[in-house]
CSV table of C-alpha atoms in Angstrom, one decimal:
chain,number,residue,atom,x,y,z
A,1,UNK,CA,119.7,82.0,109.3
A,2,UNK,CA,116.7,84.4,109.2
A,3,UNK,CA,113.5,83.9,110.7
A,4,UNK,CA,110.2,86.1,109.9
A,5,UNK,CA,106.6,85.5,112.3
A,6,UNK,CA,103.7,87.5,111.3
A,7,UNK,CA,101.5,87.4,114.1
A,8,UNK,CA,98.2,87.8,112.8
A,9,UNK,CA,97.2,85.5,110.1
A,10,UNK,CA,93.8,87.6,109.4
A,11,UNK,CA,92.8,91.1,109.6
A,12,UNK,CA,89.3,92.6,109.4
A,13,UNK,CA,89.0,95.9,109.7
A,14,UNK,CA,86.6,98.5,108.1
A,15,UNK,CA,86.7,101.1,105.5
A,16,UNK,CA,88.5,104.5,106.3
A,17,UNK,CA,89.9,102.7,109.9
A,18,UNK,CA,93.8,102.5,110.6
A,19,UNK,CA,95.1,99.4,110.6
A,20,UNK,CA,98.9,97.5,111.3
A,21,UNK,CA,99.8,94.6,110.5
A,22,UNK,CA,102.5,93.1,112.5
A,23,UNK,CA,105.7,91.3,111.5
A,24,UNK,CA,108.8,90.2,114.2
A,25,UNK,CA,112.2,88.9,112.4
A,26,UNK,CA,115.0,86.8,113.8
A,27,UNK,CA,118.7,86.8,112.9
A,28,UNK,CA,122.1,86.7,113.7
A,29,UNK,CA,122.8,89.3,111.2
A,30,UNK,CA,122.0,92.6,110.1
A,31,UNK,CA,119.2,92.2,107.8
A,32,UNK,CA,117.4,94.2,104.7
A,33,UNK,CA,113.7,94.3,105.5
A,34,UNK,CA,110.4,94.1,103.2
A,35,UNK,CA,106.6,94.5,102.8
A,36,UNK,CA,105.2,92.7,99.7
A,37,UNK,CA,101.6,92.8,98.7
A,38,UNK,CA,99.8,90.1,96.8
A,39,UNK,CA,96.5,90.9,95.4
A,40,UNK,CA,93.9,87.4,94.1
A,41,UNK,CA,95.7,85.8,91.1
A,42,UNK,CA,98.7,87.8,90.8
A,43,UNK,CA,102.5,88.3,91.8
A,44,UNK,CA,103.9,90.0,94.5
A,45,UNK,CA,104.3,93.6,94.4
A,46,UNK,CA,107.0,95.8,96.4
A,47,UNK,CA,105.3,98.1,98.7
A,48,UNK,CA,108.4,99.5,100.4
A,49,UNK,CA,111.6,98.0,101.9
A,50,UNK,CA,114.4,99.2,104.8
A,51,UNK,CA,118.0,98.8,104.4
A,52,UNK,CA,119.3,101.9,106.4
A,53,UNK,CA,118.8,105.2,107.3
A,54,UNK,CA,115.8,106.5,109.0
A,55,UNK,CA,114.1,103.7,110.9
A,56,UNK,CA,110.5,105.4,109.3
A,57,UNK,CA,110.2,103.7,105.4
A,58,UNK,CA,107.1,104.8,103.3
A,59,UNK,CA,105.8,103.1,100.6
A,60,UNK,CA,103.3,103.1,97.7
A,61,UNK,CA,99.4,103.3,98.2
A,62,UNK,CA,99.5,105.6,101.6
A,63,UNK,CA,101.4,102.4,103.6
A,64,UNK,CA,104.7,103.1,106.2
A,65,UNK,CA,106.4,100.7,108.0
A,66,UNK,CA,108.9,100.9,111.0
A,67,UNK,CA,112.0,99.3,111.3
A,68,UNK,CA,112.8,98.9,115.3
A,69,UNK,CA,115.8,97.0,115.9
A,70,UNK,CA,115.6,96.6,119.6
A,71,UNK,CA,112.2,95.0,119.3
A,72,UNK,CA,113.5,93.2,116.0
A,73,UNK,CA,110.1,94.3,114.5
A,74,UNK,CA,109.1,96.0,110.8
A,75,UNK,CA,105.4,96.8,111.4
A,76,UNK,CA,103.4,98.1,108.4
A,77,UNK,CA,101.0,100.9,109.3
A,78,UNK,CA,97.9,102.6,106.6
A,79,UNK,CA,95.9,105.5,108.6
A,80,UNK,CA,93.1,105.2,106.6
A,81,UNK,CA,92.2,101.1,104.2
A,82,UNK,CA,90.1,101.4,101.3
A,83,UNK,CA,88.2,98.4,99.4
A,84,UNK,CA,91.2,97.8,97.3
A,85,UNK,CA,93.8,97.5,100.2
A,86,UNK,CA,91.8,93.9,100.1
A,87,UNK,CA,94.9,91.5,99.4
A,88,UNK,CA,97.6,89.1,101.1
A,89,UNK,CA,100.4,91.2,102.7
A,90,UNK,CA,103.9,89.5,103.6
A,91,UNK,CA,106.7,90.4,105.2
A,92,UNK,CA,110.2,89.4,104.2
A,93,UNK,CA,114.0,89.6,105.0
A,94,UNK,CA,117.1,88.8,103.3
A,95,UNK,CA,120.4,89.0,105.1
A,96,UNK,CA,123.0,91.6,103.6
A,97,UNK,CA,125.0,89.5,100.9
A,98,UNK,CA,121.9,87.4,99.8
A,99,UNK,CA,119.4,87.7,97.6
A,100,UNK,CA,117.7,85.2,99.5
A,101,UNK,CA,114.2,86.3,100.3
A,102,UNK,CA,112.5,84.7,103.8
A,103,UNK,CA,109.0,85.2,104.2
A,104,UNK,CA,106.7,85.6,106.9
A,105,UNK,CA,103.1,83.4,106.5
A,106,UNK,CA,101.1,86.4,105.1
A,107,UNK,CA,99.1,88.5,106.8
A,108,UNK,CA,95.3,88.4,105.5
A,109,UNK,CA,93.4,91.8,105.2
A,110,UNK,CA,90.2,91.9,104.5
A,111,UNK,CA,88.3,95.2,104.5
A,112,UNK,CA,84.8,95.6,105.2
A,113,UNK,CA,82.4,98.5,104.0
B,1,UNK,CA,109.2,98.4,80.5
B,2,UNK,CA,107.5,94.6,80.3
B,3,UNK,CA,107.3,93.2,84.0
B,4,UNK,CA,108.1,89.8,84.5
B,5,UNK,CA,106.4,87.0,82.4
B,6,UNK,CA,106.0,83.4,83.3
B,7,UNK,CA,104.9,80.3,80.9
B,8,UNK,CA,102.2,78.8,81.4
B,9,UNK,CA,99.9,80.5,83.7
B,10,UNK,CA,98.4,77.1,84.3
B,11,UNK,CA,99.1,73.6,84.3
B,12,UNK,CA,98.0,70.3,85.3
B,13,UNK,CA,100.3,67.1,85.5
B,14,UNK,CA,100.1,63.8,87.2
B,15,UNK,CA,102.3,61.8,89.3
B,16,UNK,CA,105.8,60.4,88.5
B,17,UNK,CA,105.9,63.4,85.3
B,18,UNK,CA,108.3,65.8,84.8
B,19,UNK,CA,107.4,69.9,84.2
B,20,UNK,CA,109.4,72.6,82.6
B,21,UNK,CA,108.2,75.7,83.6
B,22,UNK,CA,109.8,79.3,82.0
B,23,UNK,CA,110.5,82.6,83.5
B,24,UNK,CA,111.5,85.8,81.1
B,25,UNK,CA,112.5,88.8,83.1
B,26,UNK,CA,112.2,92.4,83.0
B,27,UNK,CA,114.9,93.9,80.4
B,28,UNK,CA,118.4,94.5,81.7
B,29,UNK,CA,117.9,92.7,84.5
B,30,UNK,CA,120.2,89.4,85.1
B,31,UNK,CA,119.0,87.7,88.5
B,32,UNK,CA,116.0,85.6,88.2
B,33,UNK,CA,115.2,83.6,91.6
B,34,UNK,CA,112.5,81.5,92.1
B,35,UNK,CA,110.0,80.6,94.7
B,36,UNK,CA,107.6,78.5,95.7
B,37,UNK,CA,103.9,79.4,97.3
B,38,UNK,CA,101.6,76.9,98.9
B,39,UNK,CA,99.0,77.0,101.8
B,40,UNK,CA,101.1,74.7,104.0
B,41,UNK,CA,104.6,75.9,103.3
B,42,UNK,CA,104.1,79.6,102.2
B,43,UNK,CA,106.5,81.1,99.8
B,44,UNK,CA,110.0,79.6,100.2
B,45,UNK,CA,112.9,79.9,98.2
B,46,UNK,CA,114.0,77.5,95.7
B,47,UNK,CA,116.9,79.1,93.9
B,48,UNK,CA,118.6,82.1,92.1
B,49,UNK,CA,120.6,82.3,88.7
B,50,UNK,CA,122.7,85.6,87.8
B,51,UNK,CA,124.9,85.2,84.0
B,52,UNK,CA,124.0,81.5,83.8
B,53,UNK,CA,125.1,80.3,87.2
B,54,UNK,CA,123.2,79.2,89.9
B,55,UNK,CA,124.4,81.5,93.1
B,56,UNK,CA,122.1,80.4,95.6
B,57,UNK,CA,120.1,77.2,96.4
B,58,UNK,CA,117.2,76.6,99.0
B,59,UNK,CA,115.9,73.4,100.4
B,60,UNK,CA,114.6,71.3,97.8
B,61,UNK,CA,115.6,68.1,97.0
B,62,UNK,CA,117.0,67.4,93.5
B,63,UNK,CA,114.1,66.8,91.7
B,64,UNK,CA,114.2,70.6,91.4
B,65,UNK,CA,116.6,72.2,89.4
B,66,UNK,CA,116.8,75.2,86.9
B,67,UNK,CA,118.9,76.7,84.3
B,68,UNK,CA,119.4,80.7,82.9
B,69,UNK,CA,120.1,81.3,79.3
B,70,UNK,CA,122.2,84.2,77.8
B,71,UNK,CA,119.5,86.5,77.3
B,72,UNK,CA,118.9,85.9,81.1
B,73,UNK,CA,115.5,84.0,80.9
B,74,UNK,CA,115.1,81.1,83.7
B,75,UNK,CA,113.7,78.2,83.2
B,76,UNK,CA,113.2,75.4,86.2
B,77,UNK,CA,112.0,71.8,85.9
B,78,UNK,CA,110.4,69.6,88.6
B,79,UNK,CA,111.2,65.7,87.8
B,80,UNK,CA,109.2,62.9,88.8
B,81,UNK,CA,106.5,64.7,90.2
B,82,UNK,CA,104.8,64.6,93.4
B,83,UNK,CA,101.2,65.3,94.8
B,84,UNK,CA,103.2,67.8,97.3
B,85,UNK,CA,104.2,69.9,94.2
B,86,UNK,CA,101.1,71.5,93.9
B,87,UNK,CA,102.1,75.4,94.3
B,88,UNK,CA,102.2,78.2,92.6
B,89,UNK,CA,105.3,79.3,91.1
B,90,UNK,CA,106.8,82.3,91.2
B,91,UNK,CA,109.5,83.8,89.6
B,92,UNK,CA,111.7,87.1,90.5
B,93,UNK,CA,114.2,89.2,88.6
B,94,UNK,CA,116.7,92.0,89.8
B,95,UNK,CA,119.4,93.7,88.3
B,96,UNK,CA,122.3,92.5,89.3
B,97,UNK,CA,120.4,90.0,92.6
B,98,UNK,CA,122.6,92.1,95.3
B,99,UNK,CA,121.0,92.0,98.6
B,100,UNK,CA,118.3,95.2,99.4
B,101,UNK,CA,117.3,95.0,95.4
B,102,UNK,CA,113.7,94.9,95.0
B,103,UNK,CA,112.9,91.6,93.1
B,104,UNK,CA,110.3,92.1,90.8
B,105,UNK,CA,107.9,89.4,90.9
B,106,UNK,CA,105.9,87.6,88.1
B,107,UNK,CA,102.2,86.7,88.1
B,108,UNK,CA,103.4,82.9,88.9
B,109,UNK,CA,102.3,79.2,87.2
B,110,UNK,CA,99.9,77.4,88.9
B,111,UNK,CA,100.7,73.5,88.7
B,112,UNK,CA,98.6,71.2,90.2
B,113,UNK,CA,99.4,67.3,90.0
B,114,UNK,CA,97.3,64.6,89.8
C-alpha cells in the first residue's frame, strides 16, 4: 500500500518569491509519482509526473519537482509565484500496475501581492 | 479534443435517496476512474472501469457502485444516501488506465444531502 503526507497544509508566500511545497511518500514498491493542481471550482489538472529517468521532472506554468528516492520525497519547486499560482496543489502516487491514484491532503497556496 | 464532462455539476438529495451521477470521457480514451473529494477525507479512490469492467475497487462500502457503457462513458450511483456523502465528485479518464498515464480529470458534481 502507498502512503502520501504533504507536510504543509497552507502556504503564503508573496508575489515574484520562490516557493516548495513539500510532499514525502511511503511504499513497499516502486511507485509513479504526481503533482496535480486544482484551481476554485474546477478539476484537477496535471502539472507534471515522474516515472523514470532523470530524478529532475518539469512541468507546465514554470513548476519542477524532484524525485529523491533515498528521502522518499517528490518536492514541487516555482522560482518565481504569480497571482494565478493561487490554487490547491496535491500530490499523488500510484504503484506500477495500478491506476490507483493516492493522494496527499493538498497543499494550500495562497499568494499575496 | 473535449476534456472530460460530468452530469450535473450540482445536486442536492436527501437522506435514504439514491443518485446517478454520469461521467463522459475524453475521446479514445477507455479508463474512466472515479474519486471522491471532501474536507475530512480528501480525494480518495472509489473505482476504475476499462471496456465495461470494473478493474479496480477502493474502500467504499456497497452502496457505491458504477457501470461503463460501450462508448466508454461511466456512470456511478450512491444508494440510500447518507449525510457523509456530501463530496464532490470527480471523474478521470486515460487511455488505456496503465499505471504512469496521466488521468485527465473532470470539473466534478457537487452533491450535497440533506
Amino acid at each position: 500500500a502507498q502512503s502520501v503526507t504533504q507536510l504543509d497544509s497552507q502556504v503564503p508566500v508573496f508575489e515574484e518569491a520562490p516557493v516548495e511545497l513539500r510532499c514525502n511518500y511511503s511504499s513497499s514498491v516502486s511507485v509513479y509519482l504526481f503533482w496535480y493542481v486544482q484551481y476554485p471550482n474546477q478539476g484537477l489538472q496535471l502539472l507534471l509526473k515522474y516515472l523514470s529517468g532523470s530524478t529532475l521532472v518539469k512541468g507546465i506554468n514554470g513548476f519542477e519537482a524532484e524525485f529523491n528516492k533515498s528521502q522518499t520525497s517528490f518536492h514541487l519547486r516555482k522560482p518565481s509565484v504569480h497571482i494565478s499560482d493561487t490554487a490547491e496543489y496535491f500530490c499523488a502516487v500510484s504503484g506500477q500496475g495500478a491506476q490507483k491514484l493516492v493522494f496527499g491532503q493538498g497543499t494550500r497556496l495562497t499568494i499575496n501581492p | 479534443k473535449a476534456g472530460v464532462t460530468q452530469t450535473p455539476r450540482y445536486l442536492i438529495k436527501t437522506r435514504g435517496q439514491q443518485v446517478t451521477l454520469s461521467c463522459s470521457p475524453i475521446s479514445g480514451h477507455r479508463s474512466v476512474s472515479w474519486y471522491q473529494q471532501t474536507p475530512g477525507q480528501g480525494l480518495q479512490f472509489l473505482f476504475e472501469y476499462f471496456s465495461e469492467t470494473q478493474r479496480n475497487k477502493g474502500n467504499f462500502p456497497g452502496r457505491f457502485s458504477g457501470r461503463q457503457f460501450s462508448n466508454s462513458r461511466s456512470e456511478m450511483n450512491v444508494s440510500t444516501l447518507e449525510l457523509g456523502d456530501s463530496a464532490l465528485y470527480l471523474c478521470a479518464s486515460s487511455p488505456m488506465g496503465g499505471s504512469g498515464e496521466t488521468q485527465y480529470f473532470g470539473p466534478g458534481t457537487r452533491l450535497l444531502v440533506l
